[in-house]
Short mmCIF file of C-alpha atoms in Angstrom, two decimals:
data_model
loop_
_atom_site.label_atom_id
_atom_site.label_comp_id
_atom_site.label_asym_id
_atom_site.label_seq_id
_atom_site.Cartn_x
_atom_site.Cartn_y
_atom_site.Cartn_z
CA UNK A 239 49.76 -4.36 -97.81
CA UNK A 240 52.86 -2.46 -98.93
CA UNK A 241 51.35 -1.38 -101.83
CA UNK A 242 47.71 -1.16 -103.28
CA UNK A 243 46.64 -4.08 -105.77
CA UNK A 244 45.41 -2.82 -109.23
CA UNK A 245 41.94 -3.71 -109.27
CA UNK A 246 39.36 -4.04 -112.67
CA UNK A 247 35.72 -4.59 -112.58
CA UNK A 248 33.99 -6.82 -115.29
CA UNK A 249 30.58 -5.29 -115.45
CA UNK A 250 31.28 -2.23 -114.14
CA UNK A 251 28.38 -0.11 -115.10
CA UNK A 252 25.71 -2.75 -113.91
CA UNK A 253 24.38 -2.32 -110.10
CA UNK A 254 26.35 -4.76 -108.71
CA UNK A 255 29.38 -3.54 -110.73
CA UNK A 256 28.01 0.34 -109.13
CA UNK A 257 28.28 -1.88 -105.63
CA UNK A 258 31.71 -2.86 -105.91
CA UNK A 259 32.87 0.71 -106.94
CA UNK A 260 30.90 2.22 -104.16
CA UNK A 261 32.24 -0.40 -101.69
CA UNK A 262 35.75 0.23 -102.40
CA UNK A 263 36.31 3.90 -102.77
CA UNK A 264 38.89 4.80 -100.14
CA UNK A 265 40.00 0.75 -99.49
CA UNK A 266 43.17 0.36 -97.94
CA UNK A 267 44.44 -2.61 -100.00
CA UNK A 268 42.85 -2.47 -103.63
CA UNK A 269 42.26 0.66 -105.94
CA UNK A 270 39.71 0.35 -108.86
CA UNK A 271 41.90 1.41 -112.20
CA UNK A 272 40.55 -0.32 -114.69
CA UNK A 273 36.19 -0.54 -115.52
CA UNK A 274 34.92 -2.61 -117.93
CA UNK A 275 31.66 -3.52 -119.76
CA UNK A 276 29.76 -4.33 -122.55
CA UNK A 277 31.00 -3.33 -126.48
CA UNK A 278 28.31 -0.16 -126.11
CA UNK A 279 29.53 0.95 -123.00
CA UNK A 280 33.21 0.97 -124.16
CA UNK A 281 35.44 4.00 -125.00
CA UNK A 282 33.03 6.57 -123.03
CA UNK A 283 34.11 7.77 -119.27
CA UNK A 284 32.56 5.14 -116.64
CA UNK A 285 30.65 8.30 -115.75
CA UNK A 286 29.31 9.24 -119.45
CA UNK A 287 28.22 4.78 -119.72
CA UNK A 288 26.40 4.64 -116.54
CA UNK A 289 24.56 7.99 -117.15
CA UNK A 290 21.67 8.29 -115.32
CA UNK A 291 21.83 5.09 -114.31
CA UNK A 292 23.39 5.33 -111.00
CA UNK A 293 21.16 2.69 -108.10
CA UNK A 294 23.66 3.62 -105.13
CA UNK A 295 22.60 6.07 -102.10
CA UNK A 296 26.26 7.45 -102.24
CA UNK A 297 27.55 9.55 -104.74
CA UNK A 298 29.95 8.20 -107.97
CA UNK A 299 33.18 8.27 -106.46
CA UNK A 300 35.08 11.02 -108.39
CA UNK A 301 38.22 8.52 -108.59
CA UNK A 302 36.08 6.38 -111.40
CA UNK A 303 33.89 9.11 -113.06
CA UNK A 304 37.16 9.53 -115.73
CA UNK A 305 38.15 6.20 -115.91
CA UNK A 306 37.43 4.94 -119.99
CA UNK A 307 35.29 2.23 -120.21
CA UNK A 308 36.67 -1.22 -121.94
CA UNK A 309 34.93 -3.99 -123.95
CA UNK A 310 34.76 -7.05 -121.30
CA UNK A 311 35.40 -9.24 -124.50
CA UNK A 312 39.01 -7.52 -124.77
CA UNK A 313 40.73 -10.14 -122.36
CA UNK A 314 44.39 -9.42 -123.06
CA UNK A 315 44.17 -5.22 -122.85
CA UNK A 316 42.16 -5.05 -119.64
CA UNK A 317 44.00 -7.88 -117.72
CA UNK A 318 47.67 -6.22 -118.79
CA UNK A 319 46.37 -2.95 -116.67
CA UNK A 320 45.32 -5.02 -113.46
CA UNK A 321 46.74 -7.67 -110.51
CA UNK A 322 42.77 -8.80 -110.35
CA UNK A 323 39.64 -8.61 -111.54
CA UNK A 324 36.38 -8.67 -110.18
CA UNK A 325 33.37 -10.14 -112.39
CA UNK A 326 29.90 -9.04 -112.53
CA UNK A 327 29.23 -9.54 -116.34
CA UNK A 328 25.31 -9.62 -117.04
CA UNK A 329 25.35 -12.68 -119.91
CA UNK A 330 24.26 -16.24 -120.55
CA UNK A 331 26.11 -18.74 -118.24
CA UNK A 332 28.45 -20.16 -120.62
CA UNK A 333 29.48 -16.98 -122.04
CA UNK A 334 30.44 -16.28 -118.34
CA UNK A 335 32.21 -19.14 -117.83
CA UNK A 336 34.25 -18.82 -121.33
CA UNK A 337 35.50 -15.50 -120.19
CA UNK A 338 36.05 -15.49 -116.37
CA UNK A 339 38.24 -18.90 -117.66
CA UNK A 340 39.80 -16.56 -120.49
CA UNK A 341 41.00 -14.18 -117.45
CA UNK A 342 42.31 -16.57 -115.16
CA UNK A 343 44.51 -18.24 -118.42
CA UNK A 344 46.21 -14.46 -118.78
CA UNK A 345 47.67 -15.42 -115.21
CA UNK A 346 44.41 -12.65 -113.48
CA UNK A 347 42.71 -14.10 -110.69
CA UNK A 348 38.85 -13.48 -110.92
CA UNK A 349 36.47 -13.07 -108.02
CA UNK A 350 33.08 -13.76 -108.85
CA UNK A 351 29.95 -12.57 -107.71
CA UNK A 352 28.29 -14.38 -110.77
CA UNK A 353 26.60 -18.22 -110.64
CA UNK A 354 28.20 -19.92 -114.00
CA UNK A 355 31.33 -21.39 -111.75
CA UNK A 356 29.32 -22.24 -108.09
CA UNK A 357 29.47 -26.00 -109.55
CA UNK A 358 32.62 -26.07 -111.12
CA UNK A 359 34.19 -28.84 -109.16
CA UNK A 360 37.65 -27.29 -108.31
CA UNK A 361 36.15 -23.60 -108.61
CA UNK A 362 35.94 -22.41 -104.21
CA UNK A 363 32.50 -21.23 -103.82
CA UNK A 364 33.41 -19.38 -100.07
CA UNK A 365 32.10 -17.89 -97.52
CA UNK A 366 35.27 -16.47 -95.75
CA UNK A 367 33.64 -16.86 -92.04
CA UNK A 368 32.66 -20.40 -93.30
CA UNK A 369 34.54 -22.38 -95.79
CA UNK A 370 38.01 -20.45 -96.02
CA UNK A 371 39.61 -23.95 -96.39
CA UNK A 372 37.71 -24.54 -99.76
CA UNK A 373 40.52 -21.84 -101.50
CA UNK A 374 42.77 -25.00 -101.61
CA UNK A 375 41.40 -26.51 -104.67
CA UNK A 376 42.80 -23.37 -106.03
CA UNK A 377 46.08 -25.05 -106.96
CA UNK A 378 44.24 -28.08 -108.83
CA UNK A 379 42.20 -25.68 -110.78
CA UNK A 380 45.50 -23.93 -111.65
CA UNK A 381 46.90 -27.15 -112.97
CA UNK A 382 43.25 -27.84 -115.49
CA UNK A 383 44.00 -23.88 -116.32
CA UNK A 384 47.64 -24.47 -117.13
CA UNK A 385 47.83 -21.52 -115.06
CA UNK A 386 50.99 -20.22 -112.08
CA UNK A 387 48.59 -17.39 -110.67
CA UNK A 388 45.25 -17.48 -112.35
CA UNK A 389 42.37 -18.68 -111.16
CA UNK A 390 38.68 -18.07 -110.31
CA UNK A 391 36.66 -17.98 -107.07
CA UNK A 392 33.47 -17.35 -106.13
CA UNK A 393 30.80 -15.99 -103.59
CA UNK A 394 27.38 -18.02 -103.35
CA UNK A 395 23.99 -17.02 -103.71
CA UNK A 396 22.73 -13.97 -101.80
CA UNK A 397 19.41 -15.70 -100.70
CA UNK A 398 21.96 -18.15 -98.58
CA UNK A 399 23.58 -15.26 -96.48
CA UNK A 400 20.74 -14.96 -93.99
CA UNK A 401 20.55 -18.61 -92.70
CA UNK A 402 23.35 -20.41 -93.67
CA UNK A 403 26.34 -18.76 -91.54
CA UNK A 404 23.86 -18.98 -88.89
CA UNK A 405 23.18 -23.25 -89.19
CA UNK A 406 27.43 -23.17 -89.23
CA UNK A 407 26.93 -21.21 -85.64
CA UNK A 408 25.30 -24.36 -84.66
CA UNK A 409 26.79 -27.65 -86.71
CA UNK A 410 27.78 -28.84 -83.30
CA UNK A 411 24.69 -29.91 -82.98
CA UNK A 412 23.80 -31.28 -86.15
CA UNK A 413 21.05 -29.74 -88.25
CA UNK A 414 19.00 -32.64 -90.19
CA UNK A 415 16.14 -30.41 -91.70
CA UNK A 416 15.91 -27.38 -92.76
CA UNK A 417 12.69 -25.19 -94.00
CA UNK A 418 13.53 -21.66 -95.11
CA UNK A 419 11.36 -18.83 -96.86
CA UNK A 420 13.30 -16.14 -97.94
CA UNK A 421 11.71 -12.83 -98.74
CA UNK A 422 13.82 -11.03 -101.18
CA UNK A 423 14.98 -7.37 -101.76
CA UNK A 424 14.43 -6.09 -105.52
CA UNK A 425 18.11 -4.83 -106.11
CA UNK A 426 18.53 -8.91 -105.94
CA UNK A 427 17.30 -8.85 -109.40
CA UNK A 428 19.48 -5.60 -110.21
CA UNK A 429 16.60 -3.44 -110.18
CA UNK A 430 15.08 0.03 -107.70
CA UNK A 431 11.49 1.04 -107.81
CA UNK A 432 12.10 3.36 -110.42
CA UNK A 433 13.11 0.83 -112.99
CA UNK A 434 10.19 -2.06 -111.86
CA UNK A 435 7.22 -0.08 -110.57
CA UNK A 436 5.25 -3.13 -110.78
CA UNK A 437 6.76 -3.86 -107.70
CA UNK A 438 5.35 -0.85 -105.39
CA UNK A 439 3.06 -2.75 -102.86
CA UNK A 440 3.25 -6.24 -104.42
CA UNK A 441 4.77 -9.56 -104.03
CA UNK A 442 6.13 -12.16 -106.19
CA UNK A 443 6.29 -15.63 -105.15
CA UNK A 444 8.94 -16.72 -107.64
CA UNK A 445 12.41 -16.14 -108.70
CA UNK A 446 13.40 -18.08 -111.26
CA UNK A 447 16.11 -20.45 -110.19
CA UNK A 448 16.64 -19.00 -106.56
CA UNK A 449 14.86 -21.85 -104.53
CA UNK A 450 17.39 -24.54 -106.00
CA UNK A 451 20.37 -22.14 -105.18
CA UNK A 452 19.05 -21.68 -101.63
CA UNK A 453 18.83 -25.56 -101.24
CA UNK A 454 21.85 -26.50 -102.70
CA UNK A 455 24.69 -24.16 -102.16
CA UNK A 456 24.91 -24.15 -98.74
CA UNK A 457 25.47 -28.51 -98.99
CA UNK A 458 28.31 -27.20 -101.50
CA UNK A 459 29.64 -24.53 -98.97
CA UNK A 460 29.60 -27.11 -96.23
CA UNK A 461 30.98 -29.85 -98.39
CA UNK A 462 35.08 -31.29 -98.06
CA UNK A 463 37.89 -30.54 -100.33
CA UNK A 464 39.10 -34.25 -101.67
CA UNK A 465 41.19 -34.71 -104.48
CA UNK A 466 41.23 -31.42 -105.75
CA UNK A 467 37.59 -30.86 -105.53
CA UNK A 468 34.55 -30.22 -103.34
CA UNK A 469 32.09 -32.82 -102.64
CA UNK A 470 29.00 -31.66 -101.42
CA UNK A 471 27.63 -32.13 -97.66
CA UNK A 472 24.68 -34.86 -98.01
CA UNK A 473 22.90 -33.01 -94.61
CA UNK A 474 20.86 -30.97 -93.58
CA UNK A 475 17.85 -31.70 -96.04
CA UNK A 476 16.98 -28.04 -96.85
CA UNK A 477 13.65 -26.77 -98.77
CA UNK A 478 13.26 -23.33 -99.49
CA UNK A 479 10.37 -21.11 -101.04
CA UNK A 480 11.75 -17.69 -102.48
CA UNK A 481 9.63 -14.58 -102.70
CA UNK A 482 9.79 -11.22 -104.26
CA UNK A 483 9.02 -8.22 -101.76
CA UNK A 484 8.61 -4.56 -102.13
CA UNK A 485 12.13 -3.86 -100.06
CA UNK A 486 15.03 -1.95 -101.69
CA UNK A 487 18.42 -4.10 -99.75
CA UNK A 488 18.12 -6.63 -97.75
CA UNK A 489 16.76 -10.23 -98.07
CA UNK A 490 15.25 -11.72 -94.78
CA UNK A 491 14.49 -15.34 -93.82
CA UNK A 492 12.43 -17.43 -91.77
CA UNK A 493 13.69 -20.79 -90.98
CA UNK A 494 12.55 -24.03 -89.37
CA UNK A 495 15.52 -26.14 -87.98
CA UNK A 496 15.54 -29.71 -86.57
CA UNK A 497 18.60 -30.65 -84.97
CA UNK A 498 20.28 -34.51 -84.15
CA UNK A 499 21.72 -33.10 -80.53
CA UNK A 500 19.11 -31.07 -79.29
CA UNK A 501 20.61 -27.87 -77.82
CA UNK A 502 18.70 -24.89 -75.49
CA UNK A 503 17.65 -21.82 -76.95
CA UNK A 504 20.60 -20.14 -74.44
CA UNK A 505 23.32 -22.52 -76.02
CA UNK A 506 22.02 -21.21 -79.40
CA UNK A 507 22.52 -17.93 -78.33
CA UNK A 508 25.70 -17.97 -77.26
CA UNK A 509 27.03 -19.96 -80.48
CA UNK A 510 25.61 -17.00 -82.36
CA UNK A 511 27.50 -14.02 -80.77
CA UNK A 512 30.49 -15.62 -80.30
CA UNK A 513 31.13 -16.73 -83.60
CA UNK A 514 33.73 -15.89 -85.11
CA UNK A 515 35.90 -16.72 -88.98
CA UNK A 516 39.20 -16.01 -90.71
CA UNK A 517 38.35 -12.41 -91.59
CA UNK A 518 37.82 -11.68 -87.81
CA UNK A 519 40.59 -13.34 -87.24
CA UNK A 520 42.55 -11.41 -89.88
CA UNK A 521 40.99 -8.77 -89.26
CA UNK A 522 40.22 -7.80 -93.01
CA UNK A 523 39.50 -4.62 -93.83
CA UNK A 524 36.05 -5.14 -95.05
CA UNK A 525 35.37 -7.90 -91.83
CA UNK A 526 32.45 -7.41 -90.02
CA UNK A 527 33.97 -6.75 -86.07
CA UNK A 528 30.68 -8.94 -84.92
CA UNK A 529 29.44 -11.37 -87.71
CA UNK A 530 26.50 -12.18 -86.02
CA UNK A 531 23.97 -10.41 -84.10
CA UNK A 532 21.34 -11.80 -81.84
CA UNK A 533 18.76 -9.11 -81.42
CA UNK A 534 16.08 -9.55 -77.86
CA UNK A 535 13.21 -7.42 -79.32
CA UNK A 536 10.15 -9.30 -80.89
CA UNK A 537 10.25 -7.15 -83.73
CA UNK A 538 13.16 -7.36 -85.03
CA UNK A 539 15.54 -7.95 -87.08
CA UNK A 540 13.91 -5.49 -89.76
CA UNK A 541 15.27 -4.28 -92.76
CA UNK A 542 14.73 -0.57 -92.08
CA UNK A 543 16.30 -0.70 -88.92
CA UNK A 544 18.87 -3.38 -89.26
CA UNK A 545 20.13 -4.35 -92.93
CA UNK A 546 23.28 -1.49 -92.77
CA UNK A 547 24.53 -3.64 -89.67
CA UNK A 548 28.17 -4.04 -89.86
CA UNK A 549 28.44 -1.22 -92.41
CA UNK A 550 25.88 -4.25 -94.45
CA UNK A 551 28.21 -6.85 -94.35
CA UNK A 552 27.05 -8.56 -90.79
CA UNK A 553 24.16 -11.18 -89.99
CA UNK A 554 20.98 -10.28 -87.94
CA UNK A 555 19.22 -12.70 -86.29
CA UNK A 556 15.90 -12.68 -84.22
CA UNK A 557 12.60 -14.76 -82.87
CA UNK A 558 14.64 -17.46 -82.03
CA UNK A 559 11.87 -20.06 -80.19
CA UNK A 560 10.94 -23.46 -79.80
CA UNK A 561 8.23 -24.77 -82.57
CA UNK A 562 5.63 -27.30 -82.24
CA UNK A 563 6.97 -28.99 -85.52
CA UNK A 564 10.23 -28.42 -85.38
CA UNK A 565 13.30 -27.72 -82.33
CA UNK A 566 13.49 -24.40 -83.58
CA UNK A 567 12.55 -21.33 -85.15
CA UNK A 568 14.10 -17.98 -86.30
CA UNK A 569 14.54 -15.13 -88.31
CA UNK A 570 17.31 -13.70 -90.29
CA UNK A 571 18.46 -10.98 -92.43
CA UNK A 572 21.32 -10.20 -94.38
CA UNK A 573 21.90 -7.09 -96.84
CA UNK A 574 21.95 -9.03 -100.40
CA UNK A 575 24.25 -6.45 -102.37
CA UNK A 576 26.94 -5.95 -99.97
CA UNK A 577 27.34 -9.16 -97.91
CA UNK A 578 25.64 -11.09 -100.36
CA UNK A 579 27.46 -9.89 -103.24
CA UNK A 580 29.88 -6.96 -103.92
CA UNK A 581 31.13 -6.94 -100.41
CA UNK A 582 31.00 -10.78 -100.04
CA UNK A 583 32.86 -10.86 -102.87
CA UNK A 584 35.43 -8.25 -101.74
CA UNK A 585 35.89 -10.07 -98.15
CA UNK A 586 37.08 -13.25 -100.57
CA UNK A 587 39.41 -11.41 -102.43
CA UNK A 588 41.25 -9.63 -99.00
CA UNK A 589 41.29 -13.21 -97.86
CA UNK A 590 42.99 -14.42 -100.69
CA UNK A 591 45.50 -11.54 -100.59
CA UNK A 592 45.78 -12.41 -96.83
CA UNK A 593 46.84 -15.77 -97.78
CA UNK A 594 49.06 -14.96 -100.97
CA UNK A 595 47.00 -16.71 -103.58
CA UNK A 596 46.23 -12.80 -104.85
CA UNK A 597 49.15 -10.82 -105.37
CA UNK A 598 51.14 -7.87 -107.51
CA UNK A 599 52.02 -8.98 -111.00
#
């Protein structure tokens, strides 16, 4: 990258707006110049908006602390002072949809961390390590936009991260049912123990709308590109229970797996560690070296020990054994605000620079 890409952040002051700006002080590729957020927020430094509001372990970075906040709703001004955008607005689903589609039409791409435009038929819902290929319906969208360079993509769910990429290690073998529990960090629902006390030594078995996501999205993410669109895998069956848990980062799942081809627990193994995507192959700047790690120990993976893996943006994976119901069992664990959102979304957007779809205006 010759020269950095002008970067804005729609949402900025919110914690998974906090994320991205933590994430990418210092990147070698994009530089944050623009912050954006709600009327209230704007014309106050990003520093005076968030206040004492700031959820991330590392400090503001001092690049952003000056930067003046603009209203999200002021399309034309913030997308003239950008090559990109990243969105992580906090409003009602249509409202997010109207203006992530009133970016891309000024010719900015979005990348979305938000869940208005999963469905959207020609919108690429990616993984980079899993469904790279899906950024082709980019040009269709482009022609419903009436658009030469804007468009919008997005990241799925964060409750997915933890199984899915691992059931793509092993689609050789054909995965017909799948039973997964996650057990979900608090930041998922933008919040620390500080702002939901309620949450000190309980659990919550329900989060509103997260057990569809977790059930559907990955048949979208492992679905074909056909006429300018992505129809939806039909297999595995997948049913999911999502629950609330006193952890900070990280969501962890355990998952039941019957497979078509029945493979060893060594061939499992060895389709784990070795996998490997586009961003490895790129080697992105925000690419996890390993994407996968298989981890012996009978305790493990565990958030406190193992959710910064991969500086947070790798899988861990543990307990895999034979089940008495099912061929297999296992657990995984992924860090929900970096790989399953700010830095999921960032690994999409270096792709899409990789691959010229996101570039200097």
């Amino acid at each position: 990258m010759e020269k950095k890409l002008r970067v804005g952040i729609l949402g900025a002051t919110g914690m998974v707006g906090q994320r991205f700006i933590s994430l990418l002080e210092g990147h070698p590729w994009f530089e944050v110049v623009t912050v954006a957020a709600s009327p209230r927020s704007a014309g106050k430094t990003y520093e005076e908006a968030v206040g004492d509001r700031w959820k991330m372990k590392k400090p503001m970075p001092e690049g952003v602390k000056k930067l003046i906040v603009h209203n999200v709703n002021e399309v034309e001004e913030v997308a003239s002072t950008v090559d990109f955008v990243f969105s992580a607005v906090d409003m009602s689903k249509e409202e997010i949809r109207a203006i992530e589609d009133a970016y891309a039409k000024t010719e900015t791409p979005v990348v979305s961390n938000n869940s208005a435009h999963r469905w959207t038929p020609d919108v690429p819902m990616v993984i980079p390590e899993v469904n790279p290929e899906h950024f082709e319906v980019i040009e269709a969208q482009k022609k419903r936009l009436g658009t030469t360079r804007g468009f919008v993509a997005v990241k799925p769910n964060c409750s997915i991260q933890s199984y899915a990429p691992v059931l793509t290690a092993w689609m050789e073998f054909e995965p017909t049912e799948v039973v997964a529990t996650t057990y979900q960090a608090i930041s998922g629902a933008g919040k620390t123990f500080k702002d939901w006390p309620e949450m000190v030594e309980n659990i919550i078995p329900y989060i509103g709308g997260e057990e569809e996501k977790s059930e559907q999205e990955p048949l979208r993410i492992w679905g074909k590109v056909c006429d300018g669109k992505i129809e939806k895998a039909s297999a595995p069956v997948i049913t999911t229970q999502c629950i609330r848990v006193p952890v900070l980062d990280g969501h962890t799942a355990a998952v039941f797996v019957n497979f078509k081809k029945k493979p060893t627990k060594e061939q499992l193994i060895e389709k784990l560690v070795n996998y490997r995507g586009l961003p490895q192959e790129l080697e992105l700047p925000s690419a996890p070296k390993q994407f996968i790690q298989y981890l012996e120990e009978d305790n493990r993976p565990q958030v406190a020990l193992d959710v910064d893996y991969e500086n947070g943006m790798g899988i861990s994976v543990g307990r895999l054994r034979e089940d008495s119901l099912y061929d297999f069992k296992f657990i995984g664990l992924s860090h929900n605000t970096v790989r399953g959102a700010a830095g999921g979304a960032i690994l999409c957007a270096e792709t899409l620079a990789a691959q010229k779809y996101i570039q200097a205006k």
